[in-house]
Structures are given as structure tokens and as C-alpha cells.
Amino acid sequence: MASAVRPSFILALRAFAALTIVWHHFALYAPLTDWAAPLLGGFLAWLAQYARATQVFFVVSGFVAAQTIGTRVWSVNQLGRFAIQRYCRLGLPYLAIVVAILPIYEFARGWVPDDVLGQPVSLAQFLAHLFFLQDILGYEALSAGLWFVCINFQLGFGYAFGMVLQQRFGRGKEGIFTLLGWGSSIYSLFHFNLDPGGECWAMYFFPYFFMGVLVHKALVRRSPIEFVAFLGLMVLAILYEWRWRLVIAMLFGMMLFVAERSGLGQRWPRSRLIAALGKISFSLFLVHFPVLVLVGALWARMEWNSPEAAVLGLLFAFLLSLASAWAFHRWVETPSALLSKRFRAPDPVDGQDVAGRRLLLER
């Protein structure tokens, strides 16, 4: 399948997921949400309970990984370069947020509840964040959403390692990676994904990522058999134990397949605003929580705690998040992406040019 310069539908999915997650957090964290409750209590409670879309990001990440990472020549020696590449791409923007949020927390402490800010940052906690280990080692995350970057790093590295095994021992066939992917998905769906304590590991989220890989595989082979079989596995997992997150992953995985199979994914939606939101979605995912804390602290200091003022505060935080995400994308995320390209793996196996989509899609 030829790569599209402007993957409109994927950008739309990312825009939708990012906006959903932003408003989920806006409805979840005090003080603005508490003050706005008399006017928007029911709506905010619904957002806090149901507005969740990280599964969409993981499905899209799997699709993009298959289109970029999965088309390249791999060896064990290249895993180190790939880890550096991913750290530049994901870790540098992540670290910028970690550093930026520290003075915001100092400004907000005493005005924003401690259960939002957490305890004062320790050196060990800060160092754990540098290596994406805070959740694994049991430290409080410094910002909502940082866990996603850690999991995405694990998934990307795991996928590259799977490619190494496939190309080293698979004799040009996909049997090894297919076996690993299906085996890991079955283990996750019927065991690991049932325990919330596993959320700090990629295995917990692997089925969503693998679904995206299978969407790409179905499009390249022009056969949806394996993808449909995986949907059947997901249905069995839902019957085994109900989980909304599996339904969301299935729904958007099917939408992605239909859109890309029909060619609609390159043509719709034709909206510059949606495309722009999709392009800055990763930056918006990172910056919105520090912005919310900053605005909440400012409103508390100014004693703007009426329901009407709180609603205006939420809207102001949203608009400021969009503006901050645009600036962050331009001055932090894009330079990080350009730096990461210096450590990119060798050329694609089939010689196809995927560079037109890499800067937009690779995560």
C-alpha cells in the first residue's frame, strides 16, 4: 500500500483521542472541576468516567510501527541505535515537560490539592523519570499521561526486538513474529490485562498495539482473515471478562481498517483544523496537565472560585493548552523528531519510500 503524504483519517483519530483525554483530565482534577460542579457536575462526571481514548493511540501506534519499523532491515546491533532514536523522539519532549512542571508545582503548592500535585519531588523520583521507570519502581508520576510515553517506548522497542528475531531466525517468513504476537496477546487478554497492577508494563496494552499491526498487515496482503480472527479473539476476551477498553480498541481498529482499505483514510476529513490538531496531538497530550495545574493555581490565588468563573477557567485552560501544544510541537517535538532521524534504522526492506509519513506519524 503506497504511503500517503497526508494521512487524514489517522490524524483525525489522533485529534479525537487527544481532545478526549484532555477533557477527561480536566473533569478529573481539582480545583476547577469542583468549583464548576454546580453548573456542569453531570457532564464533568460523565467525562471523568467515560471519556477515555488511550486505546486509540495504541492502535494507531501499532499501525504506524508496522508501516515504518516493520519495513526495515534489523539486526541485534541496531537495537541500541533504535533505543536512542526512540528516546530522542519520545523522551526529549517528555523530559521537557518533567522539567517545566517543577516550577509550576512550586507555584501551585498550597493552592491546588496535594492529591493532584503529589508529594514534593525527590531526587530518586526525578531520576526514575529520566529512565521511564517511575511506575515500575513505584514512584508518583510528575504529570498525568507520562505513563503513556513509557509504555509506548516499551512497545516500540519490543516490536523492533520482534523484527530482529523474525529476520534473524525466521528465514524471511513471518512465523516467529506472528507466534510471538498472538501468544503475547492471548496471555495479555486472558491474564495480564485483567490485573490493573500490570499497567506499568507494555504487555498490559499489547493487544491494542498488535491490532494496529494486523490492520496494516491486512491492507498490505489485501486479506483481512488474520485481522478478523483477532477480532474474534477480542470478542472471546470480552465474554470472558467485560472490559470497555477492549470494545474501544476493536471499534477504532475496525474504523481504521475500513478507512484505509477504502481509500477514505487519505481523503477524509478534509479539514486543516483537524489535521493541525492531529499533528500536535502528542504535544497536547503532554502539555495539557501542567497548563491545567497552572490555571487552577492562578484561579485559586485570585479567588475566582464561583461556578461561572470555574467554567471560564476550564475553557481558558483548554485554549491555553492548544496554544502551548502548538508552541511545544514547533520548538520541542519537531526538533526532537529531526534529531531522532539521525539514529534511524537502515532503509526499508522493499525499498519503498515511507519518509513522507514518518515525521507526521512515527511515535
Short mmCIF file of C-alpha atoms in Angstrom, two decimals:
data_model
loop_
_atom_site.label_atom_id
_atom_site.label_comp_id
_atom_site.label_asym_id
_atom_site.label_seq_id
_atom_site.Cartn_x
_atom_site.Cartn_y
_atom_site.Cartn_z
CA MET A 1 0.00 0.00 0.00
CA ALA A 2 1.51 3.28 -1.08
CA SER A 3 2.10 5.82 1.65
CA ALA A 4 0.05 8.98 1.70
CA VAL A 5 1.57 12.36 2.26
CA ARG A 6 -1.40 13.47 4.36
CA PRO A 7 -2.91 10.54 6.32
CA SER A 8 -6.10 12.45 7.09
CA PHE A 9 -8.03 9.77 8.96
CA ILE A 10 -5.13 8.82 11.23
CA LEU A 11 -4.60 12.48 12.09
CA ALA A 12 -8.32 12.74 12.84
CA LEU A 13 -8.12 9.71 15.15
CA ARG A 14 -5.22 11.28 16.98
CA ALA A 15 -7.01 14.59 17.28
CA PHE A 16 -10.11 12.87 18.67
CA ALA A 17 -8.11 10.80 21.15
CA ALA A 18 -6.06 13.76 22.38
CA LEU A 19 -9.10 16.01 22.89
CA THR A 20 -10.96 13.21 24.68
CA ILE A 21 -8.07 12.61 27.05
CA VAL A 22 -7.66 16.34 27.73
CA TRP A 23 -11.27 16.74 28.79
CA HIS A 24 -11.15 13.53 30.80
CA HIS A 25 -8.33 15.02 32.86
CA PHE A 26 -9.98 18.43 33.04
CA ALA A 27 -13.04 16.75 34.55
CA LEU A 28 -10.98 14.64 36.91
CA TYR A 29 -8.60 17.02 38.68
CA ALA A 30 -9.46 19.73 41.20
CA PRO A 31 -9.91 22.58 41.90
CA LEU A 32 -11.62 23.92 38.77
CA THR A 33 -13.78 20.84 38.28
CA ASP A 34 -15.04 21.04 41.88
CA TRP A 35 -15.94 24.70 41.58
CA ALA A 36 -17.66 24.16 38.22
CA ALA A 37 -19.74 21.22 39.52
CA PRO A 38 -22.89 23.25 40.32
CA LEU A 39 -23.15 24.16 36.63
CA LEU A 40 -21.52 21.19 34.86
CA GLY A 41 -21.49 18.47 37.51
CA GLY A 42 -23.29 15.79 35.49
CA PHE A 43 -21.31 16.47 32.31
CA LEU A 44 -17.98 16.53 34.13
CA ALA A 45 -18.82 13.31 35.96
CA TRP A 46 -19.59 11.65 32.61
CA LEU A 47 -16.28 12.85 31.16
CA ALA A 48 -14.37 11.61 34.20
CA GLN A 49 -16.00 8.19 33.92
CA TYR A 50 -16.23 7.53 30.19
CA ALA A 51 -14.01 9.91 28.19
CA ARG A 52 -11.07 7.56 27.69
CA ALA A 53 -9.24 7.03 24.44
CA THR A 54 -5.65 5.92 25.05
CA GLN A 55 -6.52 2.67 23.28
CA VAL A 56 -6.92 4.68 20.07
CA PHE A 57 -3.34 5.94 20.36
CA PHE A 58 -2.05 2.39 20.86
CA VAL A 59 -3.95 1.00 17.86
CA VAL A 60 -2.64 3.82 15.66
CA SER A 61 0.87 3.35 17.09
CA GLY A 62 0.82 -0.32 16.09
CA PHE A 63 -0.33 0.56 12.57
CA VAL A 64 2.38 3.19 12.16
CA ALA A 65 5.06 0.92 13.65
CA ALA A 66 4.20 -1.78 11.13
CA GLN A 67 4.44 0.78 8.33
CA THR A 68 7.79 2.18 9.47
CA ILE A 69 9.65 -0.09 11.88
CA GLY A 70 8.27 -3.24 10.30
CA THR A 71 9.54 -2.40 6.81
CA ARG A 72 13.21 -2.07 7.73
CA VAL A 73 16.20 -4.38 7.94
CA TRP A 74 17.05 -5.27 11.54
CA SER A 75 19.89 -6.86 13.49
CA VAL A 76 20.79 -7.04 17.16
CA ASN A 77 23.43 -4.33 16.71
CA GLN A 78 20.80 -1.85 15.55
CA LEU A 79 18.64 -2.15 18.68
CA GLY A 80 20.89 0.26 20.56
CA ARG A 81 20.57 2.91 17.86
CA PHE A 82 16.85 2.37 17.80
CA ALA A 83 16.60 2.87 21.58
CA ILE A 84 18.46 6.18 21.21
CA GLN A 85 16.20 7.17 18.32
CA ARG A 86 13.06 6.45 20.35
CA TYR A 87 14.44 8.28 23.35
CA CYS A 88 15.08 11.34 21.22
CA ARG A 89 11.63 11.12 19.64
CA LEU A 90 9.63 10.41 22.80
CA GLY A 91 11.95 11.06 25.70
CA LEU A 92 13.17 14.57 24.96
CA PRO A 93 9.66 16.11 24.80
CA TYR A 94 8.74 14.04 27.85
CA LEU A 95 11.77 15.33 29.77
CA ALA A 96 10.95 18.91 28.76
CA ILE A 97 7.56 18.50 30.45
CA VAL A 98 9.13 16.93 33.53
CA VAL A 99 11.44 19.93 33.91
CA ALA A 100 8.75 22.50 33.08
CA ILE A 101 6.26 21.16 35.58
CA LEU A 102 8.55 21.51 38.61
CA PRO A 103 8.26 25.34 38.90
CA ILE A 104 4.54 25.08 38.13
CA TYR A 105 4.13 22.74 41.09
CA GLU A 106 6.01 25.19 43.31
CA PHE A 107 3.67 27.96 42.19
CA ALA A 108 0.61 25.77 42.77
CA ARG A 109 1.51 24.12 46.07
CA GLY A 110 -0.85 25.25 48.79
CA TRP A 111 -3.44 26.35 46.22
CA VAL A 112 -4.05 23.10 44.34
CA PRO A 113 -4.86 19.94 46.36
CA ASP A 114 -1.91 17.73 47.26
CA ASP A 115 -3.60 14.68 45.73
CA VAL A 116 -3.24 16.44 42.36
CA LEU A 117 0.33 17.65 42.86
CA GLY A 118 1.66 14.71 44.86
CA GLN A 119 4.47 14.99 47.36
CA PRO A 120 7.49 17.25 46.78
CA VAL A 121 9.73 15.74 44.12
CA SER A 122 12.68 13.67 45.37
CA LEU A 123 15.93 13.11 43.51
CA ALA A 124 15.22 9.39 43.20
CA GLN A 125 11.78 10.12 41.76
CA PHE A 126 13.26 12.54 39.24
CA LEU A 127 15.98 10.06 38.18
CA ALA A 128 13.36 7.32 37.78
CA HIS A 129 11.52 9.57 35.34
CA LEU A 130 14.69 10.04 33.28
CA PHE A 131 14.71 6.31 32.50
CA PHE A 132 10.92 5.77 32.18
CA LEU A 133 10.95 3.73 35.39
CA GLN A 134 8.76 5.73 37.77
CA ASP A 135 5.71 3.46 37.57
CA ILE A 136 7.78 0.26 37.62
CA LEU A 137 9.68 1.42 40.72
CA GLY A 138 6.56 2.71 42.44
CA TYR A 139 7.18 6.48 42.31
CA GLU A 140 4.43 9.02 41.74
CA ALA A 141 4.26 10.29 38.18
CA LEU A 142 5.02 14.00 37.89
CA SER A 143 2.30 14.59 35.32
CA ALA A 144 -0.79 12.83 34.02
CA GLY A 145 -0.05 10.97 30.80
CA LEU A 146 3.67 10.37 31.29
CA TRP A 147 2.93 6.68 31.71
CA PHE A 148 1.80 6.58 28.07
CA VAL A 149 5.24 7.66 26.85
CA CYS A 150 6.87 4.95 28.94
CA ILE A 151 4.55 2.27 27.58
CA ASN A 152 4.96 3.49 24.00
CA PHE A 153 8.74 3.27 24.39
CA GLN A 154 8.41 -0.32 25.64
CA LEU A 155 6.07 -1.27 22.79
CA GLY A 156 8.30 0.26 20.13
CA PHE A 157 11.41 -1.44 21.45
CA GLY A 158 9.56 -4.74 21.83
CA TYR A 159 8.36 -4.51 18.24
CA ALA A 160 11.89 -3.84 16.99
CA PHE A 161 13.17 -6.79 19.00
CA GLY A 162 10.49 -8.95 17.43
CA MET A 163 11.67 -7.82 13.99
CA VAL A 164 15.22 -8.83 14.91
CA LEU A 165 14.06 -12.32 15.89
CA GLN A 166 11.95 -12.64 12.76
CA GLN A 167 14.68 -11.54 10.36
CA ARG A 168 17.44 -13.43 12.19
CA PHE A 169 15.69 -16.77 12.67
CA GLY A 170 12.56 -16.60 10.50
CA ARG A 171 14.25 -17.18 7.13
CA GLY A 172 12.34 -14.32 5.57
CA LYS A 173 8.95 -15.52 6.85
CA GLU A 174 6.65 -14.04 9.47
CA GLY A 175 6.04 -17.15 11.54
CA ILE A 176 8.13 -16.15 14.55
CA PHE A 177 6.68 -12.67 14.93
CA THR A 178 3.14 -13.96 14.32
CA LEU A 179 3.60 -16.58 17.01
CA LEU A 180 5.00 -14.01 19.44
CA GLY A 181 2.26 -11.51 18.67
CA TRP A 182 -0.63 -13.92 19.04
CA GLY A 183 0.88 -15.62 22.08
CA SER A 184 1.51 -12.32 23.85
CA SER A 185 -1.99 -11.08 23.00
CA ILE A 186 -3.66 -14.23 24.34
CA TYR A 187 -1.63 -14.06 27.55
CA SER A 188 -2.48 -10.38 27.97
CA LEU A 189 -6.19 -10.63 27.15
CA PHE A 190 -6.90 -13.58 29.43
CA HIS A 191 -4.48 -12.86 32.26
CA PHE A 192 -2.20 -9.83 32.30
CA ASN A 193 -4.80 -7.28 31.17
CA LEU A 194 -7.13 -8.37 33.98
CA ASP A 195 -4.81 -7.03 36.69
CA PRO A 196 -4.62 -3.20 36.99
CA GLY A 197 -1.25 -3.68 38.68
CA GLY A 198 0.21 -4.53 35.28
CA GLU A 199 -0.45 -1.10 33.77
CA CYS A 200 3.20 -0.13 34.08
CA TRP A 201 4.18 -2.80 31.53
CA ALA A 202 3.68 -2.90 27.77
CA MET A 203 2.18 -6.39 27.99
CA TYR A 204 -0.98 -4.91 29.52
CA PHE A 205 -1.59 -2.81 26.38
CA PHE A 206 -0.03 -5.09 23.77
CA PRO A 207 -3.30 -6.38 22.21
CA TYR A 208 -4.28 -2.85 21.16
CA PHE A 209 -0.88 -2.27 19.58
CA PHE A 210 -0.92 -5.68 17.86
CA MET A 211 -4.36 -4.91 16.43
CA GLY A 212 -2.85 -1.91 14.65
CA VAL A 213 -0.07 -4.14 13.30
CA LEU A 214 -2.66 -6.59 11.97
CA VAL A 215 -4.64 -3.78 10.32
CA HIS A 216 -1.53 -2.84 8.36
CA LYS A 217 -0.79 -6.48 7.55
CA ALA A 218 -4.34 -6.99 6.26
CA LEU A 219 -4.03 -3.96 3.99
CA VAL A 220 -0.65 -4.97 2.58
CA ARG A 221 -1.75 -8.56 1.93
CA ARG A 222 -5.23 -7.47 0.80
CA SER A 223 -6.66 -10.17 3.04
CA PRO A 224 -8.44 -9.45 6.34
CA ILE A 225 -8.52 -13.08 7.53
CA GLU A 226 -5.97 -12.72 10.33
CA PHE A 227 -7.39 -9.37 11.41
CA VAL A 228 -10.91 -10.80 11.57
CA ALA A 229 -9.61 -13.77 13.55
CA PHE A 230 -8.03 -11.37 16.04
CA LEU A 231 -11.34 -9.52 16.38
CA GLY A 232 -12.86 -12.88 17.25
CA LEU A 233 -10.20 -13.36 19.93
CA MET A 234 -11.07 -9.94 21.34
CA VAL A 235 -14.76 -10.88 21.47
CA LEU A 236 -13.87 -14.03 23.41
CA ALA A 237 -11.83 -11.94 25.85
CA ILE A 238 -14.79 -9.57 26.33
CA LEU A 239 -17.09 -12.51 27.02
CA TYR A 240 -14.50 -13.89 29.45
CA GLU A 241 -14.49 -10.59 31.36
CA TRP A 242 -16.19 -7.39 30.25
CA ARG A 243 -13.80 -4.51 29.55
CA TRP A 244 -14.81 -1.26 27.86
CA ARG A 245 -11.23 -0.67 26.79
CA LEU A 246 -11.32 -3.76 24.55
CA VAL A 247 -14.53 -2.59 22.88
CA ILE A 248 -12.98 0.82 22.19
CA ALA A 249 -9.87 -0.78 20.68
CA MET A 250 -11.99 -3.06 18.47
CA LEU A 251 -14.22 -0.23 17.30
CA PHE A 252 -11.38 2.05 16.26
CA GLY A 253 -9.32 -0.80 14.84
CA MET A 254 -12.22 -1.65 12.52
CA MET A 255 -12.72 2.00 11.63
CA LEU A 256 -9.03 2.31 10.74
CA PHE A 257 -9.16 -0.81 8.57
CA VAL A 258 -12.28 0.28 6.70
CA ALA A 259 -10.98 3.83 6.16
CA GLU A 260 -7.58 2.71 4.87
CA ARG A 261 -8.97 -0.19 2.82
CA SER A 262 -11.49 2.05 1.05
CA GLY A 263 -9.01 4.86 0.44
CA LEU A 264 -11.09 7.17 2.62
CA GLY A 265 -8.22 7.48 5.07
CA GLN A 266 -6.26 9.65 2.64
CA ARG A 267 -9.24 11.82 1.64
CA TRP A 268 -11.30 12.38 4.78
CA PRO A 269 -11.72 14.50 6.75
CA ARG A 270 -10.53 17.40 4.62
CA SER A 271 -10.10 19.82 7.48
CA ARG A 272 -7.00 21.86 8.20
CA LEU A 273 -8.09 22.30 11.80
CA ILE A 274 -8.44 18.56 12.43
CA ALA A 275 -5.17 17.87 10.63
CA ALA A 276 -3.42 20.51 12.75
CA LEU A 277 -4.87 19.03 15.95
CA GLY A 278 -3.75 15.57 14.90
CA LYS A 279 -0.28 16.84 14.14
CA ILE A 280 0.13 18.41 17.60
CA SER A 281 -1.74 15.63 19.43
CA PHE A 282 1.37 14.26 21.16
CA SER A 283 2.34 17.73 22.34
CA LEU A 284 -1.21 18.40 23.52
CA PHE A 285 -1.15 15.10 25.39
CA LEU A 286 1.99 16.23 27.23
CA VAL A 287 1.28 19.90 27.97
CA HIS A 288 -2.38 19.97 28.99
CA PHE A 289 -1.94 18.78 32.59
CA PRO A 290 0.73 21.34 33.54
CA VAL A 291 -1.47 24.02 31.97
CA LEU A 292 -4.48 22.82 33.98
CA VAL A 293 -2.48 22.94 37.22
CA LEU A 294 -1.16 26.42 36.40
CA VAL A 295 -4.60 27.82 35.60
CA GLY A 296 -6.13 26.15 38.66
CA ALA A 297 -3.48 27.67 40.91
CA LEU A 298 -3.92 31.11 39.35
CA TRP A 299 -7.72 30.96 39.76
CA ALA A 300 -7.27 29.87 43.40
CA ARG A 301 -4.84 32.70 44.16
CA MET A 302 -7.23 35.22 42.60
CA GLU A 303 -10.18 33.64 44.44
CA TRP A 304 -12.09 33.14 41.20
CA ASN A 305 -13.92 30.15 42.63
CA SER A 306 -17.52 30.80 41.57
CA PRO A 307 -19.09 28.18 39.27
CA GLU A 308 -19.16 30.65 36.38
CA ALA A 309 -15.52 31.64 36.88
CA ALA A 310 -14.51 27.97 37.12
CA VAL A 311 -16.19 27.15 33.80
CA LEU A 312 -14.36 30.08 32.21
CA GLY A 313 -11.17 28.75 33.81
CA LEU A 314 -11.66 25.32 32.20
CA LEU A 315 -12.25 26.93 28.81
CA PHE A 316 -9.21 29.19 29.26
CA ALA A 317 -7.07 26.18 30.26
CA PHE A 318 -8.23 24.35 27.15
CA LEU A 319 -7.40 27.22 24.80
CA LEU A 320 -4.07 27.80 26.55
CA SER A 321 -3.32 24.07 26.20
CA LEU A 322 -3.90 24.27 22.45
CA ALA A 323 -1.64 27.31 22.13
CA SER A 324 1.03 25.71 24.32
CA ALA A 325 0.83 22.46 22.34
CA TRP A 326 1.39 24.35 19.09
CA ALA A 327 4.46 26.09 20.53
CA PHE A 328 5.72 22.89 22.13
CA HIS A 329 5.32 20.99 18.86
CA ARG A 330 7.25 23.63 16.94
CA TRP A 331 10.06 24.26 19.39
CA VAL A 332 10.45 20.92 21.19
CA GLU A 333 8.72 17.99 19.49
CA THR A 334 9.76 18.74 15.91
CA PRO A 335 13.47 19.32 16.72
CA SER A 336 13.41 16.10 18.76
CA ALA A 337 11.94 14.23 15.80
CA LEU A 338 14.58 15.63 13.46
CA LEU A 339 17.33 14.64 15.88
CA SER A 340 15.93 11.12 16.16
CA LYS A 341 16.21 10.64 12.39
CA ARG A 342 19.99 10.60 12.73
CA PHE A 343 19.71 7.25 14.54
CA ARG A 344 17.13 5.71 12.20
CA ALA A 345 17.45 2.06 11.21
CA PRO A 346 18.54 1.06 7.66
CA ASP A 347 16.44 1.52 4.54
CA PRO A 348 13.12 -0.34 4.13
CA VAL A 349 13.30 -3.95 3.07
CA ASP A 350 11.17 -3.36 -0.01
CA GLY A 351 12.81 -0.07 -0.93
CA GLN A 352 9.55 1.87 -0.57
CA ASP A 353 9.74 5.48 0.49
CA VAL A 354 7.93 5.97 3.78
CA ALA A 355 9.67 9.19 4.76
CA GLY A 356 6.67 11.25 3.68
CA ARG A 357 4.68 9.92 6.60
CA ARG A 358 7.38 9.39 9.20
CA LEU A 359 7.51 12.87 10.69
CA LEU A 360 3.73 13.04 10.90
CA LEU A 361 3.10 9.56 12.22
CA GLU A 362 6.05 7.98 13.95
CA ARG A 363 5.67 7.86 17.74
#
